[in-house]
Amino acid sequence: MNGGAVESVHRVDLVVVGGGPAGLSAAARAAEGGLTVVLIEENHQTGGKLRGQLHQENDGEWWIGWTLANDLLARVERAGVRILTDTVAWAIEPGWVVRATSSRGGDAAEIHTRTVLIATGAVEKPMPVEGWTLPGVFTIGGAQILTNTHRVRPGARSVVVGVDPLSLTIARAMKLGGVDVDSIVLPPAQVPDSDPQATLKRLGGLSKLAPYFYMRLGGALMAVPGLAAIAARVLPRSLPLWGIPLRLTTRLVRVVGDDRVTGAEVETVRANGAAVPGSRRVIRTDSVCLSNGLVPLSDLSASLGLEFVTSDSVGAKVPVHSATGATALPGLFLAGNTVGVESAKVSLKQGEIVAGEILATLGNHPFKTRETELGELRQLRADSEFTFEPAIQQGHDEIAALFTQRQEAPLP
Amino acid sequence: MTERIEHHPVLPEPPAADDANFTFNGESYVGRTGEPVAAALLAAGVRELRTSPVAGEPRGLYCGIGHCYECRLWLGPDEETAERVRGCQAPISDGDTYRSTRGCDS
Ligand SMILES: Cc1cc2nc3c(=O)[nH]c(=O)nc-3n(C[C@H](O)[C@H](O)[C@H](O)COP(=O)(O)OP(=O)(O)OC[C@H]3O[C@@H](n4cnc5c(N)ncnc54)[C@H](O)[C@@H]3O)c2cc1C
Ligand code: FES
């Protein structure tokens, strides 16, 4: 690995920007197919968000991102990919040129390449609330990385704020790492659709996709469609989730502390989100972890002037692209969470598929298995334990259709 | 006091890493070579990494993935040549010198 200075590299077949599961799997397949590949990753380690993942699958098996990331890296290295870690790609120019700098400063390098894959993943949406800038407030993803990748507890104790697949999973991982997780509570009132009823409805929609995961949430209560609204009225104050109290009628009011977190002020709410007067109290804690969902990171695509489309099914504004990750700019490809937030399994497959497309584009190989692999991608989406947007397949189909339409009749 | 997770019930042990001695605002700490300096500091109980430009409020690691820049620090013994780095990203090496960015210099 590089770990520091970046020198200019002349003429490779493919530059992959982002060393998460999508970028790594694409780099591996492309290099195995005979391409010269450079992979750029701004972190010190490759693996992206995969490295910190830890959850149990529907069959009870552990998904250990740490191990998967290491295995994937070994495959990428065996395939002969040139890996530049500690390196940020900050500009991509048609033709193609990728400009990159060491994340420890220094001169910029330029890499000339026939194709570019943007696989920069997703980032977390902030949850502004009084006290959120205090040391000891983390995003839930920050807590995941600290606990599972760096093996440092975000705090001795923690209150997790936000009820979604990520926050529930990471709360459990924090507990496994020895953090005293006081409770998981609802976001502050200003976060849209965060009242108990709306939260239950959302969780109910996901429960069909991940029975094992959501069985833990009180089984029947969640699994029966339509019950969510009724359930909200008879909601228990606390549901035990892997021994962590999930408090669906408690929400954060503010984070408390002078120069660091010392507590979380919460209040009790009714099913519709109305606060119960006089219910405010402070939970003593040295850390608070905020979870407010994810959004694709697509600044590099935006800088290239790609057409973006807002898709409710994908749950984001993403660049128009084909089912295999091609864009309107020949030689520019996209894969992974940069085109919609999904599980690592889906990202891995997207990486494989886009590499197949890149190999076909450069003429080295016909992409004989394209339809089969797109079918596998569909199946992975349908079976995913980890779903952020239940209708994402539909969203991707619509975007792919739009791409085809634009190919046939480009915008003026 | 340390907040390091020494033995995890599910995760495999991370590869052994050499100790790295470093300083932060003149104090000495020991971390593990290659880990981000903010993680090493957190393990040592240090949460405040810098102060904000306007009100001088304390700030610490927030996103952990290099996105928010709340963790920015100076790396290097010499004020003139120090580099601004993100504490959640910068891998520590033995002998590193870090300083908080303070107020307007951040
Ligand atoms: C905080 C968080 C936690 C998550 N937890 C889970 C989970 O537990 N289970 C699950 O299934 N899914 C989870 N996800 C979804 C996750 O994004 C996918 O599982 C998967 O990791 C996406 O893969 P990717 O390769 O598209 O992106 P990522 O894994 O995000 O990888 C993108 C990589 O690109 C790098 N990068 C970005 N911009 C640049 C640049 N300009 N130059 C160089 N490098 C750059 C980043 O440093 C990163 O390593 C999580 C997502 C987030 C944000
Ligand atoms: S904590 Fe967000 S960039 Fe370092």
XYZ file of C-alpha atoms and ligand atoms in Angstrom:
575
model
C 0.000 0.000 0.000
C 1.017 3.544 -0.557
C 0.431 5.226 2.782
C 1.824 8.617 1.809
C 3.226 10.282 -1.254
C 1.254 10.067 -4.460
C 3.143 10.242 -7.699
C 1.612 10.751 -11.099
C 0.758 7.568 -12.915
C 0.435 7.565 -16.657
C -2.210 5.727 -18.544
C -4.006 2.948 -16.769
C -7.222 1.242 -17.852
C -9.291 2.025 -14.771
C -9.131 4.312 -11.758
C -11.492 3.347 -8.951
C -12.296 6.159 -6.531
C -13.312 4.686 -3.169
C -12.099 1.498 -1.509
C -15.357 0.283 0.038
C -17.015 -3.000 -0.936
C -18.198 -1.652 -4.321
C -14.813 -0.204 -5.298
C -12.820 -3.185 -4.053
C -14.918 -5.819 -5.775
C -14.912 -3.830 -9.010
C -11.145 -3.364 -8.864
C -10.622 -7.067 -8.243
C -12.767 -8.259 -11.117
C -11.417 -5.672 -13.528
C -7.810 -6.583 -12.723
C -8.583 -10.284 -12.857
C -10.000 -9.588 -16.314
C -6.661 -8.162 -17.390
C -7.034 -4.412 -16.826
C -4.440 -2.204 -15.166
C -6.223 -0.707 -12.174
C -5.458 1.985 -9.607
C -7.671 2.233 -6.530
C -7.768 5.458 -4.522
C -8.929 5.458 -0.910
C -8.764 8.417 1.422
C -8.684 6.351 4.596
C -5.600 4.631 5.928
C -7.343 1.283 5.517
C -9.526 0.040 2.693
C -12.929 -1.499 3.317
C -15.116 1.603 3.605
C -18.154 1.103 5.808
C -17.858 -2.659 5.368
C -14.914 -2.857 7.759
C -16.962 -1.712 10.741
C -20.046 -3.847 10.099
C -21.169 -6.448 12.588
C -24.615 -7.965 12.629
C -26.434 -11.256 12.681
C -28.112 -12.500 9.535
C -31.555 -14.044 9.247
C -29.982 -17.499 9.681
C -28.180 -16.394 12.824
C -24.723 -16.252 11.189
C -22.576 -13.229 11.991
C -21.744 -10.784 9.228
C -18.250 -9.694 10.193
C -17.232 -6.808 7.953
C -13.708 -6.750 9.357
C -12.945 -10.232 8.032
C -14.802 -9.714 4.760
C -12.892 -6.486 4.125
C -9.564 -8.200 4.740
C -10.443 -11.099 2.416
C -11.532 -8.692 -0.269
C -8.354 -6.657 0.090
C -6.300 -9.839 -0.280
C -8.138 -10.628 -3.513
C -7.541 -7.104 -4.822
C -3.845 -7.339 -3.990
C -3.537 -10.765 -5.631
C -5.141 -9.355 -8.769
C -2.349 -6.774 -8.945
C -4.370 -3.616 -8.315
C -2.266 -0.610 -7.402
C -3.763 0.640 -4.112
C -3.249 4.208 -2.958
C -4.509 4.651 0.588
C -4.406 7.952 2.530
C -5.188 9.541 -0.814
C -8.123 11.778 -1.729
C -9.384 12.085 -5.277
C -10.620 15.658 -5.555
C -11.169 16.161 -9.255
C -12.077 14.043 -12.230
C -11.770 15.430 -15.722
C -13.196 13.904 -18.882
C -10.627 12.288 -21.004
C -9.879 10.907 -18.266
C -7.703 12.443 -15.599
C -8.075 11.898 -11.871
C -6.402 14.374 -9.556
C -5.468 13.123 -6.129
C -3.542 14.287 -3.077
C -2.253 12.527 -0.007
C -4.643 13.115 2.889
C -1.574 14.235 4.850
C -1.001 17.087 2.411
C 1.635 17.355 -0.281
C 1.608 17.735 -4.029
C -1.243 16.687 -6.250
C -0.793 13.776 -8.592
C -2.595 13.227 -11.850
C -3.517 9.819 -13.087
C -4.446 9.338 -16.723
C -6.879 6.569 -17.381
C -9.243 5.124 -19.970
C -12.116 4.722 -17.505
C -13.126 5.939 -14.030
C -15.380 4.315 -11.472
C -16.860 6.512 -8.755
C -17.604 4.358 -5.702
C -17.508 6.938 -2.932
C -20.352 5.497 -0.855
C -22.741 7.334 1.413
C -22.482 9.655 4.397
C -24.708 10.341 7.361
C -27.294 13.066 7.550
C -26.777 15.356 10.527
C -29.324 15.671 13.349
C -28.884 19.186 14.691
C -30.111 19.443 18.277
C -29.097 21.630 21.201
C -25.737 20.433 22.490
C -24.811 18.342 19.454
C -21.392 19.950 19.017
C -20.201 18.856 22.468
C -17.303 16.390 22.548
C -18.934 13.029 23.243
C -21.648 13.413 20.608
C -21.003 11.060 17.696
C -22.863 10.051 14.609
C -23.974 6.449 14.890
C -21.529 5.580 12.093
C -18.695 7.233 14.018
C -19.606 5.028 16.967
C -19.605 1.967 14.685
C -16.146 2.730 13.328
C -14.716 3.455 16.769
C -16.154 0.319 18.313
C -15.698 -2.247 15.557
C -12.777 -0.936 13.515
C -10.601 0.997 15.944
C -11.759 -1.017 18.981
C -12.208 2.042 21.166
C -15.479 2.665 22.995
C -17.146 5.980 22.146
C -18.007 6.212 25.834
C -18.374 4.147 28.944
C -22.091 4.745 28.618
C -24.240 5.850 25.712
C -27.692 6.934 24.654
C -28.494 6.050 21.046
C -30.880 8.453 19.306
C -32.893 7.413 16.228
C -34.675 4.142 15.521
C -33.634 2.557 12.206
C -31.763 -0.560 11.039
C -28.403 1.124 11.478
C -28.964 2.500 14.969
C -30.388 -0.775 16.273
C -27.520 -2.812 14.827
C -24.837 -0.466 16.022
C -26.358 -0.165 19.500
C -25.997 -3.923 19.744
C -22.408 -3.813 18.478
C -21.618 -1.133 21.059
C -23.024 -3.351 23.771
C -20.940 -6.272 22.501
C -17.938 -3.952 22.724
C -18.664 -3.292 26.383
C -20.462 0.056 26.174
C -23.249 0.417 28.719
C -25.982 1.371 26.243
C -28.587 3.060 28.416
C -31.340 3.064 25.811
C -32.332 3.724 22.223
C -34.692 6.713 22.013
C -36.511 8.724 19.354
C -34.953 11.784 17.680
C -35.925 15.287 18.795
C -39.299 16.695 17.707
C -37.818 18.714 14.827
C -36.857 15.531 12.932
C -39.734 14.817 10.501
C -41.782 11.624 10.929
C -40.058 10.639 14.122
C -43.128 10.220 16.380
C -43.856 6.708 17.750
C -46.572 5.980 15.183
C -44.507 6.943 12.142
C -41.511 5.091 13.521
C -43.480 1.888 14.043
C -44.949 2.120 10.593
C -41.500 2.414 9.060
C -40.137 -0.475 11.088
C -43.175 -2.566 10.189
C -42.465 -1.966 6.485
C -38.950 -3.302 6.886
C -39.864 -6.249 9.106
C -41.003 -8.435 6.216
C -37.575 -8.167 4.720
C -35.621 -9.137 7.783
C -37.622 -11.535 9.902
C -34.780 -12.623 12.136
C -33.709 -9.094 12.834
C -37.163 -7.738 13.578
C -38.376 -10.761 15.501
C -36.201 -9.314 18.190
C -38.381 -6.223 18.159
C -41.378 -7.893 19.630
C -42.246 -10.328 16.853
C -45.931 -10.444 16.127
C -46.437 -6.836 17.103
C -44.361 -5.680 14.146
C -44.943 -8.426 11.634
C -48.678 -8.002 11.145
C -49.349 -5.195 8.669
C -51.810 -2.611 9.905
C -51.138 -3.369 13.508
C -48.558 -0.666 13.757
C -51.082 2.083 14.378
C -52.932 0.107 17.015
C -49.696 -1.048 18.549
C -48.580 2.529 18.909
C -51.475 3.239 21.246
C -50.667 0.354 23.539
C -46.956 0.703 23.134
C -44.890 -0.489 26.054
C -42.531 2.128 27.457
C -39.588 -0.121 26.850
C -38.953 -3.104 24.575
C -35.875 -5.160 25.358
C -33.720 -5.489 22.258
C -30.674 -7.688 22.885
C -30.944 -6.484 26.448
C -30.986 -2.814 25.405
C -34.153 -0.858 26.274
C -35.731 0.430 23.070
C -37.874 3.328 24.265
C -40.379 4.192 21.561
C -42.184 6.740 23.737
C -39.067 8.634 24.804
C -37.407 11.294 22.698
C -34.304 13.400 22.970
C -34.775 17.051 23.882
C -31.128 18.166 24.055
C -27.642 17.005 24.859
C -26.436 18.236 28.242
C -22.910 19.331 29.216
C -20.587 22.338 29.550
C -17.417 21.276 27.782
C -18.283 17.622 27.149
C -21.361 15.424 27.258
C -22.644 14.689 30.737
C -26.224 13.760 29.936
C -29.143 13.525 27.555
C -32.360 15.325 28.391
C -35.386 13.338 27.236
C -39.165 13.554 27.478
C -42.037 11.108 27.220
C -44.270 11.365 24.153
C -47.652 10.023 23.158
C -48.189 7.930 20.017
C -48.733 11.044 17.885
C -45.602 12.696 19.202
C -47.218 15.110 21.696
C -44.998 15.590 24.720
C -46.295 14.509 28.128
C -46.082 17.646 30.324
C -43.634 17.445 33.185
C -41.920 14.321 31.799
C -38.515 15.861 31.083
C -35.565 14.215 32.788
C -31.809 13.863 32.277
C -30.136 10.516 31.616
C -26.545 10.635 32.833
C -24.176 9.552 30.068
C -20.755 10.460 28.651
C -21.763 9.890 25.032
C -24.743 10.335 22.748
C -24.908 8.709 19.302
C -27.174 10.286 16.683
C -28.674 8.345 13.776
C -30.575 10.241 11.106
C -30.148 8.113 7.990
C -27.720 8.151 5.104
C -27.353 10.036 1.874
C -25.276 9.091 -1.193
C -22.021 10.992 -1.569
C -22.052 12.182 -5.147
C -20.064 15.418 -5.231
C -17.639 14.084 -7.836
C -20.511 13.088 -10.148
C -22.100 16.488 -9.643
C -18.862 18.235 -10.571
C -18.888 16.373 -13.897
C -22.283 17.787 -14.805
C -24.088 14.446 -14.864
C -27.874 14.680 -14.914
C -29.366 13.948 -11.475
C -32.823 12.623 -10.739
C -34.693 12.656 -7.442
C -36.171 9.241 -6.742
C -38.471 8.653 -3.778
C -38.000 4.902 -4.153
C -34.231 5.212 -3.962
C -34.697 7.820 -1.263
C -32.174 10.238 -2.744
C -31.118 12.445 -5.616
C -28.717 10.390 -7.725
C -27.022 10.600 -11.126
C -28.824 8.971 -14.051
C -27.045 5.706 -14.860
C -27.653 2.318 -16.449
C -28.481 -0.870 -14.540
C -24.817 -1.819 -14.849
C -23.460 1.547 -13.697
C -22.682 3.279 -17.014
C -23.286 7.032 -17.286
C -23.929 9.430 -20.143
C -20.196 10.168 -20.219
C -18.384 7.330 -22.013
C -15.797 5.822 -19.694
C -17.380 7.082 -16.465
C -19.071 4.526 -14.218
C -20.827 4.463 -10.831
C -21.377 1.723 -8.257
C -22.339 1.185 -4.648
C -23.966 3.599 -2.238
C -23.112 6.617 -4.384
C -26.237 5.689 -6.391
C -28.484 4.761 -3.433
C -28.046 3.508 0.107
C -28.077 -0.286 0.357
C -26.395 -3.142 2.157
C -22.814 -4.177 1.629
C -23.911 -7.394 -0.125
C -25.625 -5.327 -2.798
C -22.604 -3.026 -3.090
C -20.285 -5.989 -3.595
C -22.461 -7.269 -6.422
C -22.773 -3.804 -7.990
C -18.972 -3.654 -8.026
C -18.713 -7.001 -9.806
C -21.303 -5.970 -12.372
C -19.818 -2.580 -13.154
C -16.432 -4.239 -13.650
C -18.046 -6.612 -16.137
C -19.417 -3.587 -17.964
C -16.041 -1.819 -17.926
C -14.307 -4.930 -19.282
C -16.893 -5.089 -22.051
C -16.515 -1.372 -22.818
C -12.779 -1.670 -23.188
C -13.324 -4.614 -25.483
C -11.408 -7.161 -23.501
C -14.405 -9.364 -22.821
C -17.986 -9.561 -23.950
C -20.223 -9.290 -20.848
C -21.883 -12.667 -21.373
C -23.362 -12.961 -17.892
C -24.867 -9.478 -17.722
C -28.520 -10.543 -17.431
C -27.762 -13.369 -15.007
C -25.810 -11.070 -12.758
C -28.460 -8.361 -12.837
C -30.923 -11.077 -11.794
C -28.651 -11.993 -8.890
C -28.479 -8.349 -7.882
C -32.281 -8.204 -7.864
C -32.425 -11.318 -5.699
C -29.876 -9.915 -3.249
C -31.980 -6.783 -2.910
C -35.114 -8.796 -2.314
C -33.433 -10.980 0.333
C -31.394 -8.291 2.049
C -31.500 -8.261 5.846
C -30.359 -4.708 5.649
C -32.749 -2.506 3.767
C -32.881 1.242 4.035
C -35.473 1.838 1.301
C -38.024 -0.963 0.738
C -38.808 0.073 -2.870
C -35.224 0.638 -4.029
C -35.349 -1.961 -6.829
C -38.240 -0.114 -8.402
C -36.298 3.132 -8.110
C -33.273 1.614 -9.825
C -35.469 0.202 -12.603
C -36.938 3.642 -13.221
C -33.529 5.280 -13.308
C -32.201 2.632 -15.694
C -35.224 3.197 -17.952
C -34.555 6.935 -17.900
C -30.933 6.255 -18.852
C -32.017 4.199 -21.861
C -34.488 6.909 -22.861
C -31.748 9.557 -22.693
C -29.409 7.388 -24.790
C -32.088 7.208 -27.465
C -33.126 10.866 -27.235
C -30.525 12.951 -25.428
C -31.461 16.203 -23.725
C -30.790 19.257 -25.930
C -8.440 4.907 32.232
C -8.773 3.432 28.780
C -11.774 2.778 26.650
C -10.017 0.183 24.504
C -11.874 -3.010 23.749
C -9.229 -5.615 24.480
C -11.169 -8.802 23.885
C -14.195 -8.736 21.677
C -16.741 -11.556 22.004
C -17.313 -11.853 18.232
C -14.712 -9.900 16.261
C -11.289 -11.395 15.512
C -8.292 -9.762 17.190
C -6.850 -6.886 15.161
C -3.286 -7.426 13.939
C -0.670 -6.517 16.517
C 0.538 -2.941 16.154
C 3.653 -1.336 17.604
C 3.223 1.344 20.226
C 3.481 4.870 18.899
C 4.529 7.640 21.276
C 3.077 10.974 20.322
C 2.249 14.307 21.876
C -0.945 16.293 21.778
C -0.844 19.900 23.025
C 2.462 19.090 24.717
C 1.217 16.053 26.671
C 2.631 12.609 25.932
C 0.447 9.675 24.915
C 0.937 6.163 23.650
C -1.201 4.893 20.798
C -0.970 2.103 18.273
C 0.914 2.763 15.065
C -1.487 3.376 12.208
C -4.614 4.056 14.242
C -6.184 7.490 13.857
C -4.880 9.945 16.426
C -8.425 10.806 17.548
C -9.074 7.153 18.404
C -5.852 6.956 20.422
C -6.805 10.143 22.277
C -10.320 8.920 22.958
C -8.893 5.690 24.353
C -6.848 7.874 26.698
C -9.956 9.785 27.771
C -9.279 12.900 25.665
C -12.411 14.091 23.908
C -11.733 17.741 23.175
C -9.664 18.037 20.013
C -10.009 21.727 19.155
C -12.034 24.867 19.750
C -14.464 26.451 17.346
C -13.566 29.651 15.458
C -16.473 31.827 16.574
C -17.341 31.044 20.188
C -14.241 29.029 21.124
C -16.362 26.042 22.088
C -14.759 22.622 22.510
C -15.130 20.156 19.653
C -14.340 16.470 19.344
C -14.518 13.566 16.953
C -17.993 13.475 15.433
C -18.433 11.510 12.172
C -15.292 9.373 12.260
C -15.135 9.032 8.467
C -13.340 12.170 7.398
C -16.431 14.007 6.336
C -17.261 16.704 8.905
C -13.796 18.153 9.684
C -14.755 18.636 13.368
C -11.565 16.800 14.344
C -8.983 18.906 12.522
C -5.554 19.176 14.143
C -2.073 20.452 13.376
C 0.537 17.772 12.759
C 4.210 18.699 13.028
C 6.549 20.164 15.604
C 7.085 23.401 13.732
C 4.268 25.963 13.607
C 5.360 27.208 10.193
C 5.350 23.846 8.472
C 2.677 21.966 10.416
C 0.032 20.284 8.269
C -3.668 20.398 9.013
C -4.977 16.838 9.325
C -8.251 15.217 10.299
C -7.801 13.498 13.635
C -10.221 10.704 12.738
C -8.129 9.868 9.656
C -4.485 10.737 10.377
C -2.658 7.505 11.197
C -0.196 7.984 14.056
C 3.488 7.235 13.713
C 5.969 7.113 16.541
C 7.214 10.607 17.395
C 4.269 12.544 15.920
C 3.421 15.954 17.395
C -0.188 17.138 17.274
C -1.785 20.391 18.383
C -5.364 21.545 18.565
C -6.495 23.961 15.959
C -7.735 26.918 18.003
C -10.290 29.495 17.074
C -9.402 31.240 13.844
C -6.381 29.119 12.993
C -8.712 26.186 12.487
C -22.057 5.015 8.845
C -22.573 3.911 7.985
C -22.812 2.656 8.529
C -23.287 1.615 7.749
N -23.518 0.387 8.311
C -23.998 -0.622 7.558
C -24.211 -1.909 8.115
O -24.016 -2.121 9.313
N -24.651 -2.911 7.289
C -24.876 -2.699 5.956
O -25.231 -3.642 5.236
N -24.699 -1.471 5.434
C -24.277 -0.445 6.188
N -24.071 0.791 5.627
C -24.330 0.964 4.212
C -22.967 0.913 3.519
O -22.783 2.142 2.930
C -22.865 -0.258 2.582
O -22.950 -1.439 3.331
C -21.530 -0.319 1.816
O -20.429 -0.157 2.666
C -21.474 0.656 0.689
O -20.337 0.365 -0.062
P -19.643 1.412 -0.997
O -18.423 0.747 -1.515
O -20.625 1.944 -1.944
O -19.271 2.642 -0.061
P -18.376 2.792 1.300
O -18.330 1.538 2.046
O -18.894 3.987 1.930
O -16.955 3.072 0.687
C -16.663 4.275 0.014
C -15.199 4.575 0.200
O -14.832 5.659 -0.628
C -13.923 6.475 0.066
N -13.970 7.794 -0.553
C -15.035 8.629 -0.604
N -14.719 9.739 -1.296
C -13.417 9.590 -1.671
C -12.515 10.408 -2.424
N -12.905 11.582 -2.949
N -11.254 9.957 -2.607
C -10.856 8.762 -2.100
N -11.675 7.952 -1.393
C -12.936 8.364 -1.191
C -14.404 6.432 1.494
O -13.362 6.758 2.380
C -14.865 4.984 1.624
O -13.860 4.145 2.127
C -23.560 1.844 6.388
C -23.319 3.106 5.838
C -22.836 4.139 6.622
C -22.599 5.506 6.013
S -14.696 13.402 12.883
Fe -15.641 14.056 11.071
S -13.919 14.441 9.814
Fe -13.056 13.591 11.558
